[in-house]
Tab-separated table of C-alpha atoms in Angstrom:
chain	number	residue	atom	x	y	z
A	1	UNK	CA	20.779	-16.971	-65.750
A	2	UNK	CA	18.725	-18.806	-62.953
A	3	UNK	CA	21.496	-21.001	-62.056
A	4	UNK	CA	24.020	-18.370	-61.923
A	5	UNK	CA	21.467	-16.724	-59.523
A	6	UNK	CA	21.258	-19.725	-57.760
A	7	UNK	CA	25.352	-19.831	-57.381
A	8	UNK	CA	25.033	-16.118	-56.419
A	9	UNK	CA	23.195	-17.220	-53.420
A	10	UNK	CA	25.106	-19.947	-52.573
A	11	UNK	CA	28.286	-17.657	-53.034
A	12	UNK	CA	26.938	-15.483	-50.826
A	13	UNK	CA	25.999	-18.461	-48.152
A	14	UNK	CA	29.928	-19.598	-48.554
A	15	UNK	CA	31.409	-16.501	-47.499
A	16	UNK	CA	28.965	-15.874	-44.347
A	17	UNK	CA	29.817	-19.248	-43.192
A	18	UNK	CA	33.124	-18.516	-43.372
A	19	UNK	CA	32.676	-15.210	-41.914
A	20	UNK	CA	31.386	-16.935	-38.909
A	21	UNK	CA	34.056	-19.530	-38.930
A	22	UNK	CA	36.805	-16.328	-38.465
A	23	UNK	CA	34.838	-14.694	-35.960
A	24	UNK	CA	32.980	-11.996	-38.328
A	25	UNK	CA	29.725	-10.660	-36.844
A	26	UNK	CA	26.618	-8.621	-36.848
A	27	UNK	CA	25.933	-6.458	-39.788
A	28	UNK	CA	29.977	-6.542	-41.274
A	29	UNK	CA	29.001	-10.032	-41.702
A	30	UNK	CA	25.484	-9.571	-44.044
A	31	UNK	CA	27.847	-7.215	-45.822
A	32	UNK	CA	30.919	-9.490	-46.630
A	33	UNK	CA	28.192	-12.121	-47.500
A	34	UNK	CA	26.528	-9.961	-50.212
A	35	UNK	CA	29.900	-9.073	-51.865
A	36	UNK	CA	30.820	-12.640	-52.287
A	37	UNK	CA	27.009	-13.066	-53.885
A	38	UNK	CA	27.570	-9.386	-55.816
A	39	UNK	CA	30.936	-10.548	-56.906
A	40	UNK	CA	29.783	-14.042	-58.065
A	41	UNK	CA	27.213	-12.487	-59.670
A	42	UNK	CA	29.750	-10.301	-61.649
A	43	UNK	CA	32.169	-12.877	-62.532
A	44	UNK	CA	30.271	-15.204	-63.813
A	45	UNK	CA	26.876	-13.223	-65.089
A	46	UNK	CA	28.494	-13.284	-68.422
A	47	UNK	CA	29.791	-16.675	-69.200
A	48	UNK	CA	31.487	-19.918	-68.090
A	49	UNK	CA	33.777	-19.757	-65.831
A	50	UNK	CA	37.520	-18.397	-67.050
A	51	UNK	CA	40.919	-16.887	-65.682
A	52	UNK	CA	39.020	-13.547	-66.144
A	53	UNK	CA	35.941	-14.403	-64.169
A	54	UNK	CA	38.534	-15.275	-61.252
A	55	UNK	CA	40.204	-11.714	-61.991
A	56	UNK	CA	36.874	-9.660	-62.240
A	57	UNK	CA	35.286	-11.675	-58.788
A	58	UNK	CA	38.621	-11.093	-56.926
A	59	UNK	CA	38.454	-7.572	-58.835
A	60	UNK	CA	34.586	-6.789	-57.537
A	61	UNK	CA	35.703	-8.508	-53.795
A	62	UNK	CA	38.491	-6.346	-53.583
A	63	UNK	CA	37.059	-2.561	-54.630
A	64	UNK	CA	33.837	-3.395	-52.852
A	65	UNK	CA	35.601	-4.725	-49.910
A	66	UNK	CA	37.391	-1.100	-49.722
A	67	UNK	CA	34.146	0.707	-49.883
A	68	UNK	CA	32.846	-0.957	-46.685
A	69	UNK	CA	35.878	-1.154	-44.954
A	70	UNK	CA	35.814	2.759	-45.274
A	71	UNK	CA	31.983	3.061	-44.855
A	72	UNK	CA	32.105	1.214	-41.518
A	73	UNK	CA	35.947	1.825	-40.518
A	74	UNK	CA	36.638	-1.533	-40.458
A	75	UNK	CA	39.857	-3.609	-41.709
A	76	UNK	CA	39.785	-4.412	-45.196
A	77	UNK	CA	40.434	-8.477	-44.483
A	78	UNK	CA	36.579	-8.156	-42.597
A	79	UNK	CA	35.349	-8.042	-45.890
A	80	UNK	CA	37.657	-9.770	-48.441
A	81	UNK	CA	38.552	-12.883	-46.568
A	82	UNK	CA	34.959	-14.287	-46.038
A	83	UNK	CA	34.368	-13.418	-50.028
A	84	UNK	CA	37.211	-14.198	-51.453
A	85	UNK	CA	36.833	-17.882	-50.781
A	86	UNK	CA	34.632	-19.175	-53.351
A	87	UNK	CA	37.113	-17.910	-56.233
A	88	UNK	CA	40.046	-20.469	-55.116
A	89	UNK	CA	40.661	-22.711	-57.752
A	90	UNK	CA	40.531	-25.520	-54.909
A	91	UNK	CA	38.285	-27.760	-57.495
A	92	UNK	CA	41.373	-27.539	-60.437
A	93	UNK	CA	43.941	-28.180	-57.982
A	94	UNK	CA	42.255	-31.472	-56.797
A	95	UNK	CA	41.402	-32.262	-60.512
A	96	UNK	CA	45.489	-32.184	-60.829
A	97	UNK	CA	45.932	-34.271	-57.994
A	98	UNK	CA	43.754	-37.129	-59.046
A	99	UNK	CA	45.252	-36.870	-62.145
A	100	UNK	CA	48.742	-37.147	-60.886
A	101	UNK	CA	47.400	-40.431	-58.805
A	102	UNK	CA	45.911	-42.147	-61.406
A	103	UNK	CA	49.247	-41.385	-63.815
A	104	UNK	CA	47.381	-39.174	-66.354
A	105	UNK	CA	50.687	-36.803	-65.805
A	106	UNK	CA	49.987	-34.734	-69.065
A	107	UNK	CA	46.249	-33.533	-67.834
A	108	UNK	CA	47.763	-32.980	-64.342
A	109	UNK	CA	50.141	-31.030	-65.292
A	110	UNK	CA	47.400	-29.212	-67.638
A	111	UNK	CA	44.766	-28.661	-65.188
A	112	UNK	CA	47.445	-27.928	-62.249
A	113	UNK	CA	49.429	-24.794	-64.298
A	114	UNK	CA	45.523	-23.727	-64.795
A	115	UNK	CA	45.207	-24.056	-61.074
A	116	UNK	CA	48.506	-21.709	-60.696
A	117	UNK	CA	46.893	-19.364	-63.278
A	118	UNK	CA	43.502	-19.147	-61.864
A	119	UNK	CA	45.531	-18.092	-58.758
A	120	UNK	CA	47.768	-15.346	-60.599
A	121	UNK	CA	44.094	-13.922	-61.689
A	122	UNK	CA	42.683	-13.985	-58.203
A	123	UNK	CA	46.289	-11.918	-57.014
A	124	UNK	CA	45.933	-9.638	-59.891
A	125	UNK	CA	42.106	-9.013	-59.342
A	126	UNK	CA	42.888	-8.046	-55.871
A	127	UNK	CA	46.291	-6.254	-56.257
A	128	UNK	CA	44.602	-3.506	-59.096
A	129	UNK	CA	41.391	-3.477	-55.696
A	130	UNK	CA	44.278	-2.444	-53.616
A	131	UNK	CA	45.958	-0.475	-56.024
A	132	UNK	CA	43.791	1.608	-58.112
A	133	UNK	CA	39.951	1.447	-56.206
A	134	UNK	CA	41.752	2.256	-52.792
A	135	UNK	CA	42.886	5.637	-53.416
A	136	UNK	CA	39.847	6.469	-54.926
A	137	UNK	CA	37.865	5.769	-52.011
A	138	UNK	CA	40.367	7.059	-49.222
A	139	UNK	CA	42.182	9.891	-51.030
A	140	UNK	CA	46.028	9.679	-50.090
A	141	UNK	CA	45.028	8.224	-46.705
A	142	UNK	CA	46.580	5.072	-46.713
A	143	UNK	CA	45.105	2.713	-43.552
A	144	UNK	CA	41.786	2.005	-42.523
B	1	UNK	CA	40.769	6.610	-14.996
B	2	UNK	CA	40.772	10.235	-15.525
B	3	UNK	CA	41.191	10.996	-19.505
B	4	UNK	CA	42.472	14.491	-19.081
B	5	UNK	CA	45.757	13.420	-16.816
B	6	UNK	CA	48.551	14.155	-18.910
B	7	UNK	CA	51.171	11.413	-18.738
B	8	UNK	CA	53.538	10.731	-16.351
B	9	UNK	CA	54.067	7.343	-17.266
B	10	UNK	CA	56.928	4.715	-17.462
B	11	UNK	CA	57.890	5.248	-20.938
B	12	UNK	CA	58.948	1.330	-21.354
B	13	UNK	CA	55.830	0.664	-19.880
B	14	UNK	CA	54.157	2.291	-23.261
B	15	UNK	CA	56.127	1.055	-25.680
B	16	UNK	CA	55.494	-2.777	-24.375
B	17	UNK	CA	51.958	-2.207	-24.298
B	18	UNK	CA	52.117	-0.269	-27.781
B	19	UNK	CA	54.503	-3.112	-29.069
B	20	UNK	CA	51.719	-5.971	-27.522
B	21	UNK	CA	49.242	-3.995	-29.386
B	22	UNK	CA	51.415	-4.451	-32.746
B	23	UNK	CA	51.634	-8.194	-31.517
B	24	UNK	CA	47.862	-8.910	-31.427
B	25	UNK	CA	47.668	-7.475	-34.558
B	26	UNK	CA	50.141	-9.462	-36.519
B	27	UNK	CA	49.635	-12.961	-34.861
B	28	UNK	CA	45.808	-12.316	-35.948
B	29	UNK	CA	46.643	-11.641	-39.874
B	30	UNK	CA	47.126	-7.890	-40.045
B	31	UNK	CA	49.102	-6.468	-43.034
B	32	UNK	CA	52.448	-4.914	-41.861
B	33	UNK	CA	51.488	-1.466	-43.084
B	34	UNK	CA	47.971	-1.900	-40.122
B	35	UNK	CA	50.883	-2.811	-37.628
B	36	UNK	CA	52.982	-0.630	-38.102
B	37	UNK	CA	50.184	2.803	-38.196
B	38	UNK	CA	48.469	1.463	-35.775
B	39	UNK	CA	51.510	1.218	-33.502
B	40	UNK	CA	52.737	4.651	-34.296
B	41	UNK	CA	49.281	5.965	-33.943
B	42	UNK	CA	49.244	5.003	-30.445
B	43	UNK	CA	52.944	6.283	-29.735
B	44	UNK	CA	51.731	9.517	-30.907
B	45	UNK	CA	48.638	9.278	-28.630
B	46	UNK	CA	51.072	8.804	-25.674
B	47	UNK	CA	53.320	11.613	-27.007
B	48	UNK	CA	56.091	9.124	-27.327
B	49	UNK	CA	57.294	10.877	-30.146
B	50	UNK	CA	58.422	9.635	-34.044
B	51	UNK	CA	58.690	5.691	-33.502
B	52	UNK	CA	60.830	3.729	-35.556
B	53	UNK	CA	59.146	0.290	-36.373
B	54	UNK	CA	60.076	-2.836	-38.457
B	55	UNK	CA	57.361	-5.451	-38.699
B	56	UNK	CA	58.384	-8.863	-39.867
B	57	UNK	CA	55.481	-11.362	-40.315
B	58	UNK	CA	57.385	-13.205	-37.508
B	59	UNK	CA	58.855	-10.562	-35.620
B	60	UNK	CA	58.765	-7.064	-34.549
B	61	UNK	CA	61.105	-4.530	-33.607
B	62	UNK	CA	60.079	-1.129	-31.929
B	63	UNK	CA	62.436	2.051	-31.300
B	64	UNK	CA	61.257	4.761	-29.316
B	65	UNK	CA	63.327	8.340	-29.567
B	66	UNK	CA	64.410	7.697	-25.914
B	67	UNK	CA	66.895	4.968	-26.903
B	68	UNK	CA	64.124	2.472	-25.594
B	69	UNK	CA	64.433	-0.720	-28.160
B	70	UNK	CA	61.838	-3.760	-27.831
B	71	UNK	CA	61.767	-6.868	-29.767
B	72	UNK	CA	58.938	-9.046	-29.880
B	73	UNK	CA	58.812	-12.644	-31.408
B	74	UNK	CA	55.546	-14.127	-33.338
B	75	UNK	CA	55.267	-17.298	-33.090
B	76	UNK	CA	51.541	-18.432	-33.476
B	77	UNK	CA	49.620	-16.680	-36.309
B	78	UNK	CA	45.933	-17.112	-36.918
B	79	UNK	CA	43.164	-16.027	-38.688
B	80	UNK	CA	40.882	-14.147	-36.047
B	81	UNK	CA	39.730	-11.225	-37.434
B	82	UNK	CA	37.670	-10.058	-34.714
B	83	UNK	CA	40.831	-9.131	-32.971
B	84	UNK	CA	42.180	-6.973	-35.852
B	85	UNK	CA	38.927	-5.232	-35.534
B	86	UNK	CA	39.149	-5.075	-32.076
B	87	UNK	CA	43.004	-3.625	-31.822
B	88	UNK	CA	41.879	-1.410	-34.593
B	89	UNK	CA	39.102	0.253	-32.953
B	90	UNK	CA	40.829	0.869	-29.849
B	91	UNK	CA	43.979	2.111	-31.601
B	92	UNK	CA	41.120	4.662	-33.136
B	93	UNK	CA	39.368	5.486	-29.465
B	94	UNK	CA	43.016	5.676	-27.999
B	95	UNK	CA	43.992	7.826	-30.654
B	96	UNK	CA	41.142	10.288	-30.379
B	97	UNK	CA	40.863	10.135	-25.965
B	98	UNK	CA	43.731	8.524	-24.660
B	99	UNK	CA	43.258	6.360	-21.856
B	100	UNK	CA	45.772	5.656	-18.663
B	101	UNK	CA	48.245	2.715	-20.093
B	102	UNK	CA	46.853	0.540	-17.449
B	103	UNK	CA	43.259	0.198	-19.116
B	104	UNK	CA	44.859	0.019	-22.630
B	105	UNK	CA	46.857	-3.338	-21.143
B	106	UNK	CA	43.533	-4.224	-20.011
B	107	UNK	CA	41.338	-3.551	-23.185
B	108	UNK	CA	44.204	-4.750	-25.271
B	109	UNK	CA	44.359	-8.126	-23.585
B	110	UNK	CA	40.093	-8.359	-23.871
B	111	UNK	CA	40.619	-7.859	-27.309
B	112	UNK	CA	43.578	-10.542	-27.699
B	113	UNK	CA	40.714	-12.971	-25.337
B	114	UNK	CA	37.967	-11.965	-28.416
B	115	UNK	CA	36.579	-14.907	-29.720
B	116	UNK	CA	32.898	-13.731	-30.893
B	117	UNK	CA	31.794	-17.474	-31.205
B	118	UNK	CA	32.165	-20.068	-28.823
B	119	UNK	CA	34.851	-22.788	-30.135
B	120	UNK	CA	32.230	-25.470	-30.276
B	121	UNK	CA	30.592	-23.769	-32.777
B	122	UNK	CA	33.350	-23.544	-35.326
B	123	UNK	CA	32.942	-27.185	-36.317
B	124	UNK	CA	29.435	-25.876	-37.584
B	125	UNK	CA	30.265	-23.450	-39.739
B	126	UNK	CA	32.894	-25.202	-41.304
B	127	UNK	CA	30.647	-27.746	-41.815
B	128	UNK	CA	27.947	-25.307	-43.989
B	129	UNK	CA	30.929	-23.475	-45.321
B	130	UNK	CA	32.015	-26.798	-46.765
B	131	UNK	CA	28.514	-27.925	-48.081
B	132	UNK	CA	27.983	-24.904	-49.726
B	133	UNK	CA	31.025	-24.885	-51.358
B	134	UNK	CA	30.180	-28.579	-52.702
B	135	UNK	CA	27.219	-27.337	-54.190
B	136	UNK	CA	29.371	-24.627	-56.018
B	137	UNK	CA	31.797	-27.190	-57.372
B	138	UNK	CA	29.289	-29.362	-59.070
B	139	UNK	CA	27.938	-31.580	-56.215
B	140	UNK	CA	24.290	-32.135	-56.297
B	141	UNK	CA	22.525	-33.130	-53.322
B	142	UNK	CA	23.399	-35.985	-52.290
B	143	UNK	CA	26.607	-34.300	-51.529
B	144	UNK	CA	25.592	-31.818	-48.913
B	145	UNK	CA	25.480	-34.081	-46.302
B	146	UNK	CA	28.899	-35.745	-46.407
B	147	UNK	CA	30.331	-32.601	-47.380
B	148	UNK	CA	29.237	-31.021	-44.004
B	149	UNK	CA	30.403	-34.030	-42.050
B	150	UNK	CA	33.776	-33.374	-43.797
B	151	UNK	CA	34.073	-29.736	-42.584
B	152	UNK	CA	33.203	-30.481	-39.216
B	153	UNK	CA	36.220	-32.867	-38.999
B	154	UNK	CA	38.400	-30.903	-40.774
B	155	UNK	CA	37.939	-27.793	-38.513
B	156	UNK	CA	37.821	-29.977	-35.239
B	157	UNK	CA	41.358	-32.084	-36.179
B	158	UNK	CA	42.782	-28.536	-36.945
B	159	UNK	CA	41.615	-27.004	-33.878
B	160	UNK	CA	42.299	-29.530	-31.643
B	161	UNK	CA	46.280	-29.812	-33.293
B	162	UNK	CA	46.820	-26.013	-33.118
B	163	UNK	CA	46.237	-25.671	-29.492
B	164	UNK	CA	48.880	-29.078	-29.140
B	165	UNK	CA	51.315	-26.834	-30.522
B	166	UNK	CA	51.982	-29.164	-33.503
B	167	UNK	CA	53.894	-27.014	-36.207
B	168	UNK	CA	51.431	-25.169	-38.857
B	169	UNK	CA	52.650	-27.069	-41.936
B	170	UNK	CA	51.804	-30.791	-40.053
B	171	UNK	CA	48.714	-30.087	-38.566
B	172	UNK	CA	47.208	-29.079	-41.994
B	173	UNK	CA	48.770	-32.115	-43.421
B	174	UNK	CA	47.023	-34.555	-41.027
B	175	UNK	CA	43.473	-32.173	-41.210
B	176	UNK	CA	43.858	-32.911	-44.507
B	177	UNK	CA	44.600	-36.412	-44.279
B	178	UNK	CA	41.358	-36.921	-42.216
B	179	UNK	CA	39.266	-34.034	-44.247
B	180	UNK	CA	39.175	-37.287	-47.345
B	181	UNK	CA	37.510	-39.538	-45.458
B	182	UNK	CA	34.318	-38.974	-45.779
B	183	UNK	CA	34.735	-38.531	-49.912
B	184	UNK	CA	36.231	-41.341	-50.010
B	185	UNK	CA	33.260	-43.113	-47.911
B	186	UNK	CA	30.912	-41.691	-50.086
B	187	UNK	CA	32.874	-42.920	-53.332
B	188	UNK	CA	32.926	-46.166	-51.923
B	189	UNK	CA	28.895	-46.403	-51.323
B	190	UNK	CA	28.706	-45.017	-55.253
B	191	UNK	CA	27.854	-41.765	-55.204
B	192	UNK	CA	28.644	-39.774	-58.615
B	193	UNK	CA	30.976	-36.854	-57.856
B	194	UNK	CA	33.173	-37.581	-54.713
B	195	UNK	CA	35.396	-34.687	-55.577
B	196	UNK	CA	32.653	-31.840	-54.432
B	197	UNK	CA	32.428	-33.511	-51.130
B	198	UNK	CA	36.422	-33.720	-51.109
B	199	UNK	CA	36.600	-30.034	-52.012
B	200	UNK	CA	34.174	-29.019	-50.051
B	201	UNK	CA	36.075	-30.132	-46.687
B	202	UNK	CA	39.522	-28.854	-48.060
B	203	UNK	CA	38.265	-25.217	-48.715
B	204	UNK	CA	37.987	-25.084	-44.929
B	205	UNK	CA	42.004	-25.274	-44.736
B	206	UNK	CA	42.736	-22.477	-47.877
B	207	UNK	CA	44.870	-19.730	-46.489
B	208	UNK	CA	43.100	-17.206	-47.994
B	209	UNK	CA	44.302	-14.629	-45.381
B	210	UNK	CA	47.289	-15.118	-46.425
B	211	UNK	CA	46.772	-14.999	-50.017
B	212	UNK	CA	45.514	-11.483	-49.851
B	213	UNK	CA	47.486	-10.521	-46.972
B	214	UNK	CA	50.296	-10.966	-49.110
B	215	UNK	CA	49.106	-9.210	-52.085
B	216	UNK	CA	47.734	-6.612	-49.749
B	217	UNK	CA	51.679	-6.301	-48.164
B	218	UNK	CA	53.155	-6.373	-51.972
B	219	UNK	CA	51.049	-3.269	-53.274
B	220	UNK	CA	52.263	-1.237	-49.914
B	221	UNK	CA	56.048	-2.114	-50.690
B	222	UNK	CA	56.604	-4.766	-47.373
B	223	UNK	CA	58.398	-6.795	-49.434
B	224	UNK	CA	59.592	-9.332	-47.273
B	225	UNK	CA	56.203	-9.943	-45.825
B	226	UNK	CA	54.538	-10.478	-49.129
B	227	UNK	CA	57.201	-12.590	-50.016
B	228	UNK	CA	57.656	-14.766	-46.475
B	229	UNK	CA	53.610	-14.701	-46.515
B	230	UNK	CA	53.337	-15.814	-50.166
B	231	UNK	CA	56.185	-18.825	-48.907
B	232	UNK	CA	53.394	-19.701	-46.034
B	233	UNK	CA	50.538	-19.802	-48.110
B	234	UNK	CA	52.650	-21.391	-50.864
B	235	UNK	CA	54.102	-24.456	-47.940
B	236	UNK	CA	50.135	-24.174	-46.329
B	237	UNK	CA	48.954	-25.318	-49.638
B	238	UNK	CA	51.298	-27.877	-50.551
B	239	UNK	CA	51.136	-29.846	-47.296
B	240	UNK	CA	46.954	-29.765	-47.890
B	241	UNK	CA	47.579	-31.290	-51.461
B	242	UNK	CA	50.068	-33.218	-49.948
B	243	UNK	CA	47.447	-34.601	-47.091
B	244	UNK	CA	44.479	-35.292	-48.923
B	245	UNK	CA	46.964	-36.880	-52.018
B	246	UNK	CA	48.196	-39.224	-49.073
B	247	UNK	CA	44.888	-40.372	-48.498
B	248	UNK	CA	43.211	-40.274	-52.012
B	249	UNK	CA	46.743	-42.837	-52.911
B	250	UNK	CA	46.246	-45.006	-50.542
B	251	UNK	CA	42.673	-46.008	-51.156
B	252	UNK	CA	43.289	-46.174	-54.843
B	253	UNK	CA	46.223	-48.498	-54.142
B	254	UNK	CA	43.593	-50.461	-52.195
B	255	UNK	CA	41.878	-51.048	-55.358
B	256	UNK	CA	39.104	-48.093	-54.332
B	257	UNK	CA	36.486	-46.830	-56.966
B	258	UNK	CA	37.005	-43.082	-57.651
B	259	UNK	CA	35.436	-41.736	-60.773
């Protein structure tokens, strides 16, 4: 549990520094860095890492994205761009690649359609955010 | 200056302004469905009337009831989400008090200008975006420090290419070409798990605006922008693999250690 506390945090450091990196300030940017540590938190509190820990943190980015992009009337992307960066299978994809290079072609092709599910998860998390959290939040009001 | 004049403006006049508003927006990463109300928001502010709009992720089209047509081309798209606030807020204030189309030119182009940090200090966050990543994916330590080096390159190669004008898909080929070097420095001097410090410096390039714009544009029924936006992210990611594959081959074919 510790070290999933301790990923929390560093979740949570990610997406501020990325935050910063696409010009995110002030107090939008505490916020988008505690839903990357919230959603880490989330996705992973309960196990090792899966396709659904990638849905549920995209999932927990998403609907808690739409919350404080309503609270503070902000765009949406404020929030879910900086957070949504730690759940990018970026580590299976290069996993695939070396094992392309080094001719291991059955493992790359393993780990690499994992990469392209891990992905489908992340869109999925995100699409039921936008689908069924936002009109809870907003109503039938659409934007913003 | 005066709030309470009513209009007796150049209607082409408004619509570029309302269309460079729509502009701003999409070269900085907004979702069609933003463009597009925030466009119409502001043609309603200036009592343009019903505007007909068609937002492309590369293009947009505007059609005012008075026959007026403009067509505006996007060619350079980036991730700067402090204009999208920006054109957002004052599509809100303009909305509520309008303002004489003069001053929203003005306050649109300070917004376009809106760069909250100072560029030299990009290279820094990349850098502890791309350290703290490589503690995520199983780096230890020793990793932090390469793994910082590696995100400052990576963002300075890609900012120095994009304002060269070198085409999107090349320039994050070659950042990623150079984002390997330092993991494959630090496999060379030994150390255990190269590919945290590798990942680490990638991450910086993800298109994860993209990603979620698209999903974002998919759910609201812009089909053609989730699908052309999926392509970019899609074509983004392949030339990164692509990049740091080029590198990571070449060094192997050298006979370099990578565990």
């Amino acid at each position: 549990m510790s070290t999933v506390l301790g990923e929390a945090v560093l979740s949570a450091l990610t997406a501020a520094s990325f935050g910063l990196l696409y010009q995110v300030s002030g107090s939008n940017l505490l916020i988008a860095s505690g839903i990357g540590g919230v959603a880490w938190l989330l996705a992973h509190g309960m196990g090792n890492a899966t396709l659904l820990s990638d849905a549920v943190g995209a999932l927990v980015v998403g609907g808690l994205a739409e919350f404080a992009a309503h609270w503070r009337r902000e765009p949406v992307s404020v929030f879910v761009v900086p957070a949504i960066i730690v759940f990018v299978p970026g580590y299976l994809v290069y996993q695939s690649m070396v094992a392309f290079l080094k001719g291991h072609f059955v493992a790359g092709l393993q780990t690499g359609l994992t990469a392209i599910m891990a992905a489908g998860a992340l869109g999925i998390g995100l699409a039921l955010a936008t689908a069924i959290i936002r009109p809870l939040v907003r109503g039938r009001q659409w934007l913003h | 200056m005066d709030p309470t004049r009513s209009t007796p403006y150049e209607p082409s006049n408004v619509l570029a302004v309302i269309a460079d508003a729509g502009v701003a927006l999409l070269s900085s990463g907004a979702e069609v469905s933003r463009v597009e109300d925030t466009m119409e928001r502001l043609a309603g502010a200036y009592q343009i009337g019903h505007l007909e709009a068609v937002v492309l992720p590369t293009a947009l089209f505007v059609y005012a009831p008075d026959g007026q047509t403009i067509l505006r081309r996007v060619r350079r798209r980036s991730v700067n989400l402090a204009v999208l606030a920006a054109v957002n807020q004052l599509s809100r204030d303009v909305a509520r008090t309008p303002i004489p189309v003069d001053e929203l030119k003005g306050r649109i182009g300070q917004a376009v200008a809106r760069v909250r940090y100072p560029a030299w200090s990009h290279p820094l966050f990349a850098a502890a975006g791309a350290a703290f990543i490589s503690q995520l994916m199983g780096g230890t330590r020793i990793d932090l420090a390469p793994a910082a080096v590696a995100g400052a390159i990576t963002q300075l190669v890609r900012q120095r290419l994009r304002t060269s004008g070198v085409p999107g898909s090349v320039a994050d080929l070659l950042s990623a070409v150079l984002a390997v070097m330092p993991a494959l420095a630090a496999a060379w001097a030994g150390i255990p798990n190269p590919g945290a410090i590798l990942v680490g410096a990638v991450m910086v390039l993800t298109p994860g605006l993209l990603m979620t714009t698209a999903v974002r544009d998919g759910i609201a029924g812009d089909l053609l922008s989730a699908a052309a936006r999926l392509l970019e992210a899609f074509l983004s990611g392949a030339a990164i693999a692509a990049g740091a594959s080029l590198s990571l081959y070449v060094y192997l074919a050298l006979g370099g250690r990578w565990p």
